[in-house]
Tab-separated table of C-alpha atoms and ligand atoms in Angstrom:
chain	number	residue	atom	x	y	z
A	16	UNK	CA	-18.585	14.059	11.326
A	17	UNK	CA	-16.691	17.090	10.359
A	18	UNK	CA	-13.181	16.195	9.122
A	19	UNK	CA	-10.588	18.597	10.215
A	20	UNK	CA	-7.982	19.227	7.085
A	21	UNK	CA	-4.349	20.540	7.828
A	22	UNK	CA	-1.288	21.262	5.104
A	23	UNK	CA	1.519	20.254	6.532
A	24	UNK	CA	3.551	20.887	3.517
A	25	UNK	CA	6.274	23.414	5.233
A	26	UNK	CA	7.939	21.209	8.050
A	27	UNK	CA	8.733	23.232	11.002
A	28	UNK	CA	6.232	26.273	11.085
A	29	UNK	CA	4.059	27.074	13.096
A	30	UNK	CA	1.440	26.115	11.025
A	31	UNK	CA	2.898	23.065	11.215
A	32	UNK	CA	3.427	22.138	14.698
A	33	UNK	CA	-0.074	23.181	15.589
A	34	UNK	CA	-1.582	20.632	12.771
A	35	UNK	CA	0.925	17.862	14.599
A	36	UNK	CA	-0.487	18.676	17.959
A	37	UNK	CA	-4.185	18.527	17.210
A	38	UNK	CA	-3.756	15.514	15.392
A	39	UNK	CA	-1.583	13.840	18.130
A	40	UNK	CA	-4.600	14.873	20.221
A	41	UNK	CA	-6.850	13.217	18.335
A	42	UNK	CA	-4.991	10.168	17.857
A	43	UNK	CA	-4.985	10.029	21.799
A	44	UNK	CA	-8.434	10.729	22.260
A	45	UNK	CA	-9.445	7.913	19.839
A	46	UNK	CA	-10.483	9.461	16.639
A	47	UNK	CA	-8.728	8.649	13.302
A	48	UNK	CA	-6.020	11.089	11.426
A	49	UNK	CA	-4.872	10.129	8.377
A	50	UNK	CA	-1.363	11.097	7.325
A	51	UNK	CA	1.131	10.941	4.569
A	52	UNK	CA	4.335	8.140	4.853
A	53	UNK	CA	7.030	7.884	2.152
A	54	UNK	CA	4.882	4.778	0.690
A	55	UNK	CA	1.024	5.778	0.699
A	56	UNK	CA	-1.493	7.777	2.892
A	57	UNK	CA	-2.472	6.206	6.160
A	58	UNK	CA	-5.332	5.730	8.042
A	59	UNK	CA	-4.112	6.456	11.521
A	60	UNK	CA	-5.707	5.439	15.537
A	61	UNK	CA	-4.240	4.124	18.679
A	62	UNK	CA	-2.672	1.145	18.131
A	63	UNK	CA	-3.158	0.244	21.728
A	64	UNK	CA	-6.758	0.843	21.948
A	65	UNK	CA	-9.716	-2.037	20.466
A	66	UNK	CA	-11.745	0.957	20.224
A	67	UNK	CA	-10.060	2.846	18.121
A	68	UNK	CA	-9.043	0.049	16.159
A	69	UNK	CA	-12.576	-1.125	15.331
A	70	UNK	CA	-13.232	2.569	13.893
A	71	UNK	CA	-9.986	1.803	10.968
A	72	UNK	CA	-12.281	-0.600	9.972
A	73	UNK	CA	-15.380	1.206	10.270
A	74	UNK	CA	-14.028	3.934	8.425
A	75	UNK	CA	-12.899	2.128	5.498
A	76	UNK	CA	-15.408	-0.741	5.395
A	77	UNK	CA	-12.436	-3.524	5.792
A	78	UNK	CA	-13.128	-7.122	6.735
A	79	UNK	CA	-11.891	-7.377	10.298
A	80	UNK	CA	-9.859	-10.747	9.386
A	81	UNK	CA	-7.223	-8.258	7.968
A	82	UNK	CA	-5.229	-7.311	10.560
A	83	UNK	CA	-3.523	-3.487	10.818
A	84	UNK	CA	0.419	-2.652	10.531
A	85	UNK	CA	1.333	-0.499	13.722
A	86	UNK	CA	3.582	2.004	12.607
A	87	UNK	CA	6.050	3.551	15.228
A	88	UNK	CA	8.569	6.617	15.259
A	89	UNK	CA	12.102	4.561	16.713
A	90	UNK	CA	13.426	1.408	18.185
A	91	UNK	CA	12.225	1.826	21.148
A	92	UNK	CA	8.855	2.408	20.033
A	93	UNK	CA	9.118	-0.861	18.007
A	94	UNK	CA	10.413	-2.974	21.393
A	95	UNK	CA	7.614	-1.879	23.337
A	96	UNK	CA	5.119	-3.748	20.788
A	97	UNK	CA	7.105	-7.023	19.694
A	98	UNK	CA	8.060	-10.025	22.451
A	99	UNK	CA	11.166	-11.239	20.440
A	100	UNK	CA	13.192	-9.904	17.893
A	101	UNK	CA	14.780	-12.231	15.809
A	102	UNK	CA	18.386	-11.727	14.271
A	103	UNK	CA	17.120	-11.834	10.616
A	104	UNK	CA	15.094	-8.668	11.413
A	105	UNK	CA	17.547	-7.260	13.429
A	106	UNK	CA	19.682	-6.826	9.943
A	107	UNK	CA	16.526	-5.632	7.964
A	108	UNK	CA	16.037	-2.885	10.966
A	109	UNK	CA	19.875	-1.843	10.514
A	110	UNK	CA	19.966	-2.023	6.705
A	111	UNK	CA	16.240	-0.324	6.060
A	112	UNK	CA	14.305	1.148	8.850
A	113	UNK	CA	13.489	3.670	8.716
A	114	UNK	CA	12.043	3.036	5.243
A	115	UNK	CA	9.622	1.595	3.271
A	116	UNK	CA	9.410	-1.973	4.792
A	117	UNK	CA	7.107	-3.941	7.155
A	118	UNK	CA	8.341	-6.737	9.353
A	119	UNK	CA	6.493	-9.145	11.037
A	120	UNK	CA	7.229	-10.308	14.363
A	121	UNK	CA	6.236	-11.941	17.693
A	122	UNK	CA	3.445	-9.859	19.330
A	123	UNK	CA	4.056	-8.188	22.493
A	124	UNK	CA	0.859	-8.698	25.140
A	125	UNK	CA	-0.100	-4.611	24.952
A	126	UNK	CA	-0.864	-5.034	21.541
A	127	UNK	CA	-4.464	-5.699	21.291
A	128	UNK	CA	-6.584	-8.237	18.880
A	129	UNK	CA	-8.074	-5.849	16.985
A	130	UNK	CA	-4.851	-5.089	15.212
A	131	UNK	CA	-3.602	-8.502	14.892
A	132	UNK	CA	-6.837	-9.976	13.995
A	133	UNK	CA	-5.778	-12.500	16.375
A	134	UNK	CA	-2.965	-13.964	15.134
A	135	UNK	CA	0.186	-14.213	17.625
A	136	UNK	CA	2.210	-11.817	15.574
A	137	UNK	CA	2.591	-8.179	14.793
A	138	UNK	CA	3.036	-6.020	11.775
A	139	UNK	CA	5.368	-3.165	12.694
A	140	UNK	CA	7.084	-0.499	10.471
A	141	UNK	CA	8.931	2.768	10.963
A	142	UNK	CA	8.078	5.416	8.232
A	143	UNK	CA	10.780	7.271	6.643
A	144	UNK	CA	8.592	10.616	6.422
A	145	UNK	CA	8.644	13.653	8.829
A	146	UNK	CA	4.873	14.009	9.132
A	147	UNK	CA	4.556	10.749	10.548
A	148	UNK	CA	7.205	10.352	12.351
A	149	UNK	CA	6.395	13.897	14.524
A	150	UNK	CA	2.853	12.962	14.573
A	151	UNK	CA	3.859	9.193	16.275
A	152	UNK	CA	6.092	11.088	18.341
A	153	UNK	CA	4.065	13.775	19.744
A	154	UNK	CA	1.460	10.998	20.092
A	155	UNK	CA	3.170	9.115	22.231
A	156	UNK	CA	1.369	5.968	21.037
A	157	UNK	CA	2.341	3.017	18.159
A	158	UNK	CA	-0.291	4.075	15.554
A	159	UNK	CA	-2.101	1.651	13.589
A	160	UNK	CA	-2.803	2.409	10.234
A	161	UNK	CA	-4.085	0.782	6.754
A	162	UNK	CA	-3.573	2.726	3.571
A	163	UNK	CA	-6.533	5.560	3.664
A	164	UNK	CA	-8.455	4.415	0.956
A	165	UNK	CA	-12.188	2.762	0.950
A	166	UNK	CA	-11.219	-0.860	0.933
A	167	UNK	CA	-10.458	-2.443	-2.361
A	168	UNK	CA	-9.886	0.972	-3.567
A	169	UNK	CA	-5.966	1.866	-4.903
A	170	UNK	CA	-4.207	3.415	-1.908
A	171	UNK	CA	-3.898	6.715	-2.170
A	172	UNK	CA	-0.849	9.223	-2.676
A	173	UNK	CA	-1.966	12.460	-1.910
A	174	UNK	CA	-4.147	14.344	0.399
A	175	UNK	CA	-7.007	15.437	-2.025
A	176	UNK	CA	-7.855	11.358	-2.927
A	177	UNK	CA	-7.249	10.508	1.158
A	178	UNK	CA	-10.029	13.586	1.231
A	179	UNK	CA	-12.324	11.962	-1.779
A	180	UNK	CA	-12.657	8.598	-0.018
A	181	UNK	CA	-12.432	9.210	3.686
A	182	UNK	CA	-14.304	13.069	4.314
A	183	UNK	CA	-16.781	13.151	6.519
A	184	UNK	CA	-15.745	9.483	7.908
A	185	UNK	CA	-12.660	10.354	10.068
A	186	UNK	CA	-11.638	13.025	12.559
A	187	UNK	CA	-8.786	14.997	10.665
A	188	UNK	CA	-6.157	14.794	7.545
A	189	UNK	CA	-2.765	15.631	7.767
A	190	UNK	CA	-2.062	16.746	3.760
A	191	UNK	CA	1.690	16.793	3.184
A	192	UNK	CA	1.037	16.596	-0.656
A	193	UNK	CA	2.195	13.763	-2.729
A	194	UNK	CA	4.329	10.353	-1.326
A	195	UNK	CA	7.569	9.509	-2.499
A	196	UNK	CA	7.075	5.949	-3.728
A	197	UNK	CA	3.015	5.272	-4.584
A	198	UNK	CA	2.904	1.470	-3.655
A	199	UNK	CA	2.832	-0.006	-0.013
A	200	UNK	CA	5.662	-0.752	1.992
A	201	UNK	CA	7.467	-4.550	1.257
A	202	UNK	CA	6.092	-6.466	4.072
A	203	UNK	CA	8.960	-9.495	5.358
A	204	UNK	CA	7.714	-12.069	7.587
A	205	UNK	CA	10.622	-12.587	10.072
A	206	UNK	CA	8.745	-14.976	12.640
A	207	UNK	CA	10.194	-18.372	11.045
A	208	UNK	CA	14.333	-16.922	11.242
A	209	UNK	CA	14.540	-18.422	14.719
A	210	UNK	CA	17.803	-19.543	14.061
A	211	UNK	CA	18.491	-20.090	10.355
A	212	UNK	CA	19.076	-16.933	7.974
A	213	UNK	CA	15.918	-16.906	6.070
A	214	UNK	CA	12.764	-14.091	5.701
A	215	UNK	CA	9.587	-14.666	3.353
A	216	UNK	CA	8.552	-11.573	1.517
A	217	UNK	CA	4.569	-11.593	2.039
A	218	UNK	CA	4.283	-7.926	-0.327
A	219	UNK	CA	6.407	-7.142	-2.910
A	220	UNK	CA	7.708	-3.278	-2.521
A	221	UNK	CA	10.263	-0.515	-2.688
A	222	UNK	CA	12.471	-2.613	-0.970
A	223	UNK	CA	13.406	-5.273	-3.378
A	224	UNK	CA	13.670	-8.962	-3.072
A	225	UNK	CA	17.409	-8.306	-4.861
A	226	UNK	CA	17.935	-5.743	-1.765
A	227	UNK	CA	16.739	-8.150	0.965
A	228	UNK	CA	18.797	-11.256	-0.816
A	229	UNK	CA	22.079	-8.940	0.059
A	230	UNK	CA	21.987	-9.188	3.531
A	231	UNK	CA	20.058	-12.027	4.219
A	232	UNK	CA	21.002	-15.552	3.162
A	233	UNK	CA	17.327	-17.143	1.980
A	234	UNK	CA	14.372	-14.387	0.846
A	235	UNK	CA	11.575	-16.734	-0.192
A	236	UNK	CA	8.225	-15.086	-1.472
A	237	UNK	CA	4.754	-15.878	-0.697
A	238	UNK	CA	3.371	-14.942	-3.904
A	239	UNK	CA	1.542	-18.347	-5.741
A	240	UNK	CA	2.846	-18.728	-9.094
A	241	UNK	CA	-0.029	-20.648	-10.798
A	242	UNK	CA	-3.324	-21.341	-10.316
A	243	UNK	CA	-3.124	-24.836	-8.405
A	244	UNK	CA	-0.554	-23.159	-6.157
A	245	UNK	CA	-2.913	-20.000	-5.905
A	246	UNK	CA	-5.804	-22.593	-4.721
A	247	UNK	CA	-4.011	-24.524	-2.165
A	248	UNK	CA	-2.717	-20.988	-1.027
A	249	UNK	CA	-6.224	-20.030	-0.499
A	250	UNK	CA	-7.307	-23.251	0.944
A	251	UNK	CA	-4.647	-22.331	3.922
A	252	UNK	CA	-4.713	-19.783	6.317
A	253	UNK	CA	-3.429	-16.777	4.551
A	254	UNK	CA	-0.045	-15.574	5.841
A	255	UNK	CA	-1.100	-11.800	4.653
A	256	UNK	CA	-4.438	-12.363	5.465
A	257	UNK	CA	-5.367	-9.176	3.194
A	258	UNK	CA	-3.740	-11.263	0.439
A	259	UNK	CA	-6.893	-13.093	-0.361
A	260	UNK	CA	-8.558	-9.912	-1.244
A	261	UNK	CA	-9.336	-8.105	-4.387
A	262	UNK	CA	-7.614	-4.508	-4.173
A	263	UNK	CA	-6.393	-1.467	-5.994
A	264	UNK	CA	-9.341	-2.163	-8.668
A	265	UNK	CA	-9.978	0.913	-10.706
A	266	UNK	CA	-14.292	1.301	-10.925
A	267	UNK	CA	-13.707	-0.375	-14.954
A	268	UNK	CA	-12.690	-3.679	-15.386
A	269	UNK	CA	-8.990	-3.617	-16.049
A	270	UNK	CA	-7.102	-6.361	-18.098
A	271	UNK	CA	-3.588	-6.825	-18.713
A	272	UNK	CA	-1.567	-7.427	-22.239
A	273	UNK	CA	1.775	-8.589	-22.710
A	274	UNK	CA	2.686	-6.571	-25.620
A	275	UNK	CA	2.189	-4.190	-27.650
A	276	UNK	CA	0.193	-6.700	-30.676
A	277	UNK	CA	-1.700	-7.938	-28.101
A	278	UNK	CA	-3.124	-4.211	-26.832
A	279	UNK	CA	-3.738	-2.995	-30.467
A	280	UNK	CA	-5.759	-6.194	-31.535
A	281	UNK	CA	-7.831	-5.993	-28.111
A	282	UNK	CA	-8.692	-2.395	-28.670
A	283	UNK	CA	-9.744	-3.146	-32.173
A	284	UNK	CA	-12.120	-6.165	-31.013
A	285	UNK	CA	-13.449	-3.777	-28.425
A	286	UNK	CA	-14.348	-1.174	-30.340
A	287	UNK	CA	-16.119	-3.462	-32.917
A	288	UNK	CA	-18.232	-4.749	-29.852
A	289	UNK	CA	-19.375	-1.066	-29.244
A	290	UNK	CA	-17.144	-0.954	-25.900
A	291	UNK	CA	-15.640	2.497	-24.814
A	292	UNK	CA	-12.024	1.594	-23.553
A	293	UNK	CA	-10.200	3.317	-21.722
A	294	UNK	CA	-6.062	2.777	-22.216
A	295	UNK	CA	-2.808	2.864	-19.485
A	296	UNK	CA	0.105	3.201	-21.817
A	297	UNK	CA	4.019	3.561	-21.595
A	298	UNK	CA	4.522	7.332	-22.626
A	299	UNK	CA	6.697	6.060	-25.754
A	300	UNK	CA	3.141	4.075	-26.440
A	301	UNK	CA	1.196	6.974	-25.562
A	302	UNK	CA	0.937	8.874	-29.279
A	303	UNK	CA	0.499	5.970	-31.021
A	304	UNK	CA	-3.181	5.018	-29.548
A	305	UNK	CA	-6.318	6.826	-30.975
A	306	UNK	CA	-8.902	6.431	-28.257
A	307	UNK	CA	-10.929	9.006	-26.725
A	308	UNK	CA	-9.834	8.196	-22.392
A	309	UNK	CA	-5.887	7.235	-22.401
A	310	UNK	CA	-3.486	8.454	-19.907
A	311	UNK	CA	0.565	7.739	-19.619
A	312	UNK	CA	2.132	5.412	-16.914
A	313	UNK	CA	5.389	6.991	-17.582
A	314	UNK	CA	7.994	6.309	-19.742
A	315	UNK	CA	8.622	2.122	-19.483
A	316	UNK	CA	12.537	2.587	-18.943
A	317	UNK	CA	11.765	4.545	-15.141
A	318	UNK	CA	9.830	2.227	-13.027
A	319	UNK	CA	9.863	4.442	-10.353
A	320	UNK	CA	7.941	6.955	-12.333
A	321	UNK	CA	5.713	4.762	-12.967
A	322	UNK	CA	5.107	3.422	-9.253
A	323	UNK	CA	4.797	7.029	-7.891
A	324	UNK	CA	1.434	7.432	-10.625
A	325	UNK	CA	0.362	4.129	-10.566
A	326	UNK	CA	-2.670	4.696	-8.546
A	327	UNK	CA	-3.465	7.915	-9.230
A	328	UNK	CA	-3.576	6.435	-12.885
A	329	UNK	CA	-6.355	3.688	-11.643
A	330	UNK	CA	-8.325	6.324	-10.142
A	331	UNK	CA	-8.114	8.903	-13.280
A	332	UNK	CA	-10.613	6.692	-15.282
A	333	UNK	CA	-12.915	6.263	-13.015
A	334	UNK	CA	-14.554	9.769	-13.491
A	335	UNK	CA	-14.765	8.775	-17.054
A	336	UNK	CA	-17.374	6.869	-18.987
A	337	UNK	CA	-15.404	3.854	-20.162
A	338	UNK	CA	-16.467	0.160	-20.118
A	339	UNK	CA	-12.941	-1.103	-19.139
A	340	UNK	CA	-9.592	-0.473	-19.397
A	341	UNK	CA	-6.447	-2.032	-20.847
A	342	UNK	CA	-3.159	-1.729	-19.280
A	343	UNK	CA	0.631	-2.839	-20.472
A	344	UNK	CA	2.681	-5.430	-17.588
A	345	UNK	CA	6.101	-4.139	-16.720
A	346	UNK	CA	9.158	-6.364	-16.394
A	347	UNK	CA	9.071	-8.225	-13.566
A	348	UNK	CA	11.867	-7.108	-11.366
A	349	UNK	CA	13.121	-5.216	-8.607
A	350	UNK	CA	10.433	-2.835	-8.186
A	351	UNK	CA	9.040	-3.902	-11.175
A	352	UNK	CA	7.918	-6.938	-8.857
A	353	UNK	CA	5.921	-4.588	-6.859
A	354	UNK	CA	4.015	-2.607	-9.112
A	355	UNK	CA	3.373	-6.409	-11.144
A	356	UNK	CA	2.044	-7.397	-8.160
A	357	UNK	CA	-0.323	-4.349	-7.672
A	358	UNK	CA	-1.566	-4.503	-10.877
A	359	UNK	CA	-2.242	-8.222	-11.178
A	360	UNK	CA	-4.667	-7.474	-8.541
A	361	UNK	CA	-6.016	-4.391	-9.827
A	362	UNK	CA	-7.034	-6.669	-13.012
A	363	UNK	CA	-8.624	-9.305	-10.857
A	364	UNK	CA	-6.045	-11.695	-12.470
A	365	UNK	CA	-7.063	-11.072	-16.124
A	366	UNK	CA	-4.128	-11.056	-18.556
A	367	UNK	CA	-4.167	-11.294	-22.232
B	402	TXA	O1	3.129	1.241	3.159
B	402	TXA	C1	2.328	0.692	3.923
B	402	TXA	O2	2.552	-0.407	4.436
B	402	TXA	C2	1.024	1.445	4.225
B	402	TXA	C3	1.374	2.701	4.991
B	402	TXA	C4	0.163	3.453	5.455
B	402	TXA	O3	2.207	2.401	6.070
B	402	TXA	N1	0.113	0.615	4.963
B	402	TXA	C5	-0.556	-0.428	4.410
B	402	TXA	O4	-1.462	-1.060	5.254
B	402	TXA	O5	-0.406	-0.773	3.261
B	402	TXA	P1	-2.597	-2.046	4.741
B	402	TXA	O6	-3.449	-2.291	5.940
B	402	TXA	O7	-3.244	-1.520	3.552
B	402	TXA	O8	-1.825	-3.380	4.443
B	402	TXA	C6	-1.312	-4.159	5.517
B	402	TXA	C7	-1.064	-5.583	5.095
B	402	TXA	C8	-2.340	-6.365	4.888
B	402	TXA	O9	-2.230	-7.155	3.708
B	402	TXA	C9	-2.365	-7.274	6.110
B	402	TXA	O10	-3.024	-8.488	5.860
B	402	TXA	C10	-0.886	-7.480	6.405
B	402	TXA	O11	-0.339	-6.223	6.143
B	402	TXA	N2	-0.637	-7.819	7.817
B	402	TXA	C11	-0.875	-7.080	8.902
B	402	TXA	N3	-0.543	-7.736	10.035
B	402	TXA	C12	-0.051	-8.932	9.667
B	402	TXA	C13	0.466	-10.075	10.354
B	402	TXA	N4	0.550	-10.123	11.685
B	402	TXA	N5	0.870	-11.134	9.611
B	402	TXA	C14	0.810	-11.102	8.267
B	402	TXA	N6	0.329	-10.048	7.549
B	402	TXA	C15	-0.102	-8.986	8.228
B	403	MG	MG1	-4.349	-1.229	1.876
């Protein structure tokens, strides 16, 4: 298949309007279009449709136990697609949607299995990014869309990496250049606030426990915090069934270090062992190290920096010949939490 590429960097021409058209077009007529949100790239179909559905996965070789986040344009777009909302996510939608955040909620019966993956509820969110939102729009349809990458791959940010994994796999991309914040939306499981004031965070993201914890009065988190509680986790059903999966992994095995000792003995040992490592460092780091492959998450004091590289960071090495990679953890809060979280799993759990 020929993949159709549009820039739809200058909002409003008519360059512009006819990339949203042809890809609304194709969106209607089945076919995939991925397109940029405020979060990541998205790998975009008819949400209503099995069909088109069953292509997502297709397209990026994803276990079909993982179900898809329908993304819609407004609130009434969003009613159409849930059977109840509950009051908890009625705040969330009035303090942060549009925005980067995923709720979950009751599914409504148009809303077929192939998104859901069965389950009885529905992952909907309401991108904060012109692109998508005209492309939904002009639609006419919720769209269901996964980050764009090759599953297991870091998501991607920008239309060139959409192009690297997904060309010649899907029927057009919408490139509107590079996404504001690099990690995946926070998703919020609302289902259990049937009366009492209380959400479960199920993915860590822009939108912070702290921020949640303002408006609502209990934000628990899904996340296991040791390995007993990771193996009973798995032993359940997954409430983020893509949970259970290993993700964002760069091509070299990555492992974490807590500080700075830690990192410089590593390398050393490494080296002796005839290993070519490649090195993710805090830019105030960055001089210091004497390796060959190294690149700069940004400087450790802007974490936002450093979540709008992150994966673009992952990818970097692996055009490189290194035997694996070492990488710094950041502090552990507000959006902190999410990029933690992301790179936890890009290490396969290995921390030093
Ligand atoms: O920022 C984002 O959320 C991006 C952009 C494209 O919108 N999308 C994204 O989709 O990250 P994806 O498919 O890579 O991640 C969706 C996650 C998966 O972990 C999936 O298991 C979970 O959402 N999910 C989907 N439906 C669910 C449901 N009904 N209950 C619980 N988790 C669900
Ligand atoms: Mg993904």
């Amino acid at each position: 298949m020929k993949t159709e590429i549009y820039n739809v960097k200058k909002i409003g021409t008519e360059e512009y309007t006819r990339a949203i058209d042809r890809g609304a077009e194709l969106l209607r007529a089945g076919e995939l279009v991925a397109f940029p949100t405020e979060t990541v790239y998205g790998l975009g179909g008819n949400g209503l449709d099995a069909d088109a559905c069953r292509k997502i996965y297709e397209a990026k070789g994803r276990p079909s136990d993982n179900p898809l986040i329908l993304h819609v344009a407004d609130f009434e777009g969003l009613k159409k697609i849930v059977s109840r909302v509950t009051e908890t996510a009625e705040k969330i939608f009035a303090a942060f949607m549009p925005g980067p955040i995923t709720v979950i909620l009751p599914r409504a019966k148009c809303v077929p299995d192939a998104v859901t993956g069965g389950l009885d509820t529905v992952a909907v969110r309401m991108p904060d990014n012109q692109v998508a939102r005209d492309l939904i729009l002009a639609a006419g349809i919720p769209v269901a869309a996964p980050s764009a990458n090759i599953s297991g791959r870091p998501s991607p940010t920008n239309g060139e990496t959409v192009s690297r994994d997904l060309a010649g796999r899907i029927g057009a991309i919408l490139d509107g250049g590079a996404t504001d914040w690099g990690i995946e939306s926070t998703i919020v499981d609302c289902t259990e606030a049937e009366g009492r004031d209380t959400v479960t965070i199920l993915r860590p993201g822009a939108i912070t426990g702290e921020m949640l914890q303002e408006i609502i009065g209990v934000v628990k988190t899904a996340a296991p915090k040791n390995t007993a509680e990771k193996e009973a986790s798995l032993k359940r059903a997954p409430m983020a069934p893509g949970m259970k999966y290993t993700h964002y992994a760069p091509k070299a095995p990555m492992t974490l270090v807590t500080d700075g000792e830690t990192m410089a003995r590593e390398l050393r040992r490494r080296k002796i062992a005839g290993e070519q490592v490649g090195l993710l460092l805090f830019a105030e780091d960055y001089p210091e190290y004497e390796v060959d492959y190294k690149c700069s998450l940004g400087s450790r004091s802007d974490i936002r920096e450093i979540a709008a590289g992150l994966y673009d960071n992952l990818r970097y090495f692996d055009e490189l010949p290194v035997d694996s990679l070492l990488c710094p953890v950041v502090p552990d809060e507000g959006l902190g939490a999410a990029v933690v979280n992301r790179l936890r799993k890009a290490a396969g759990g290995r921390l030093l």
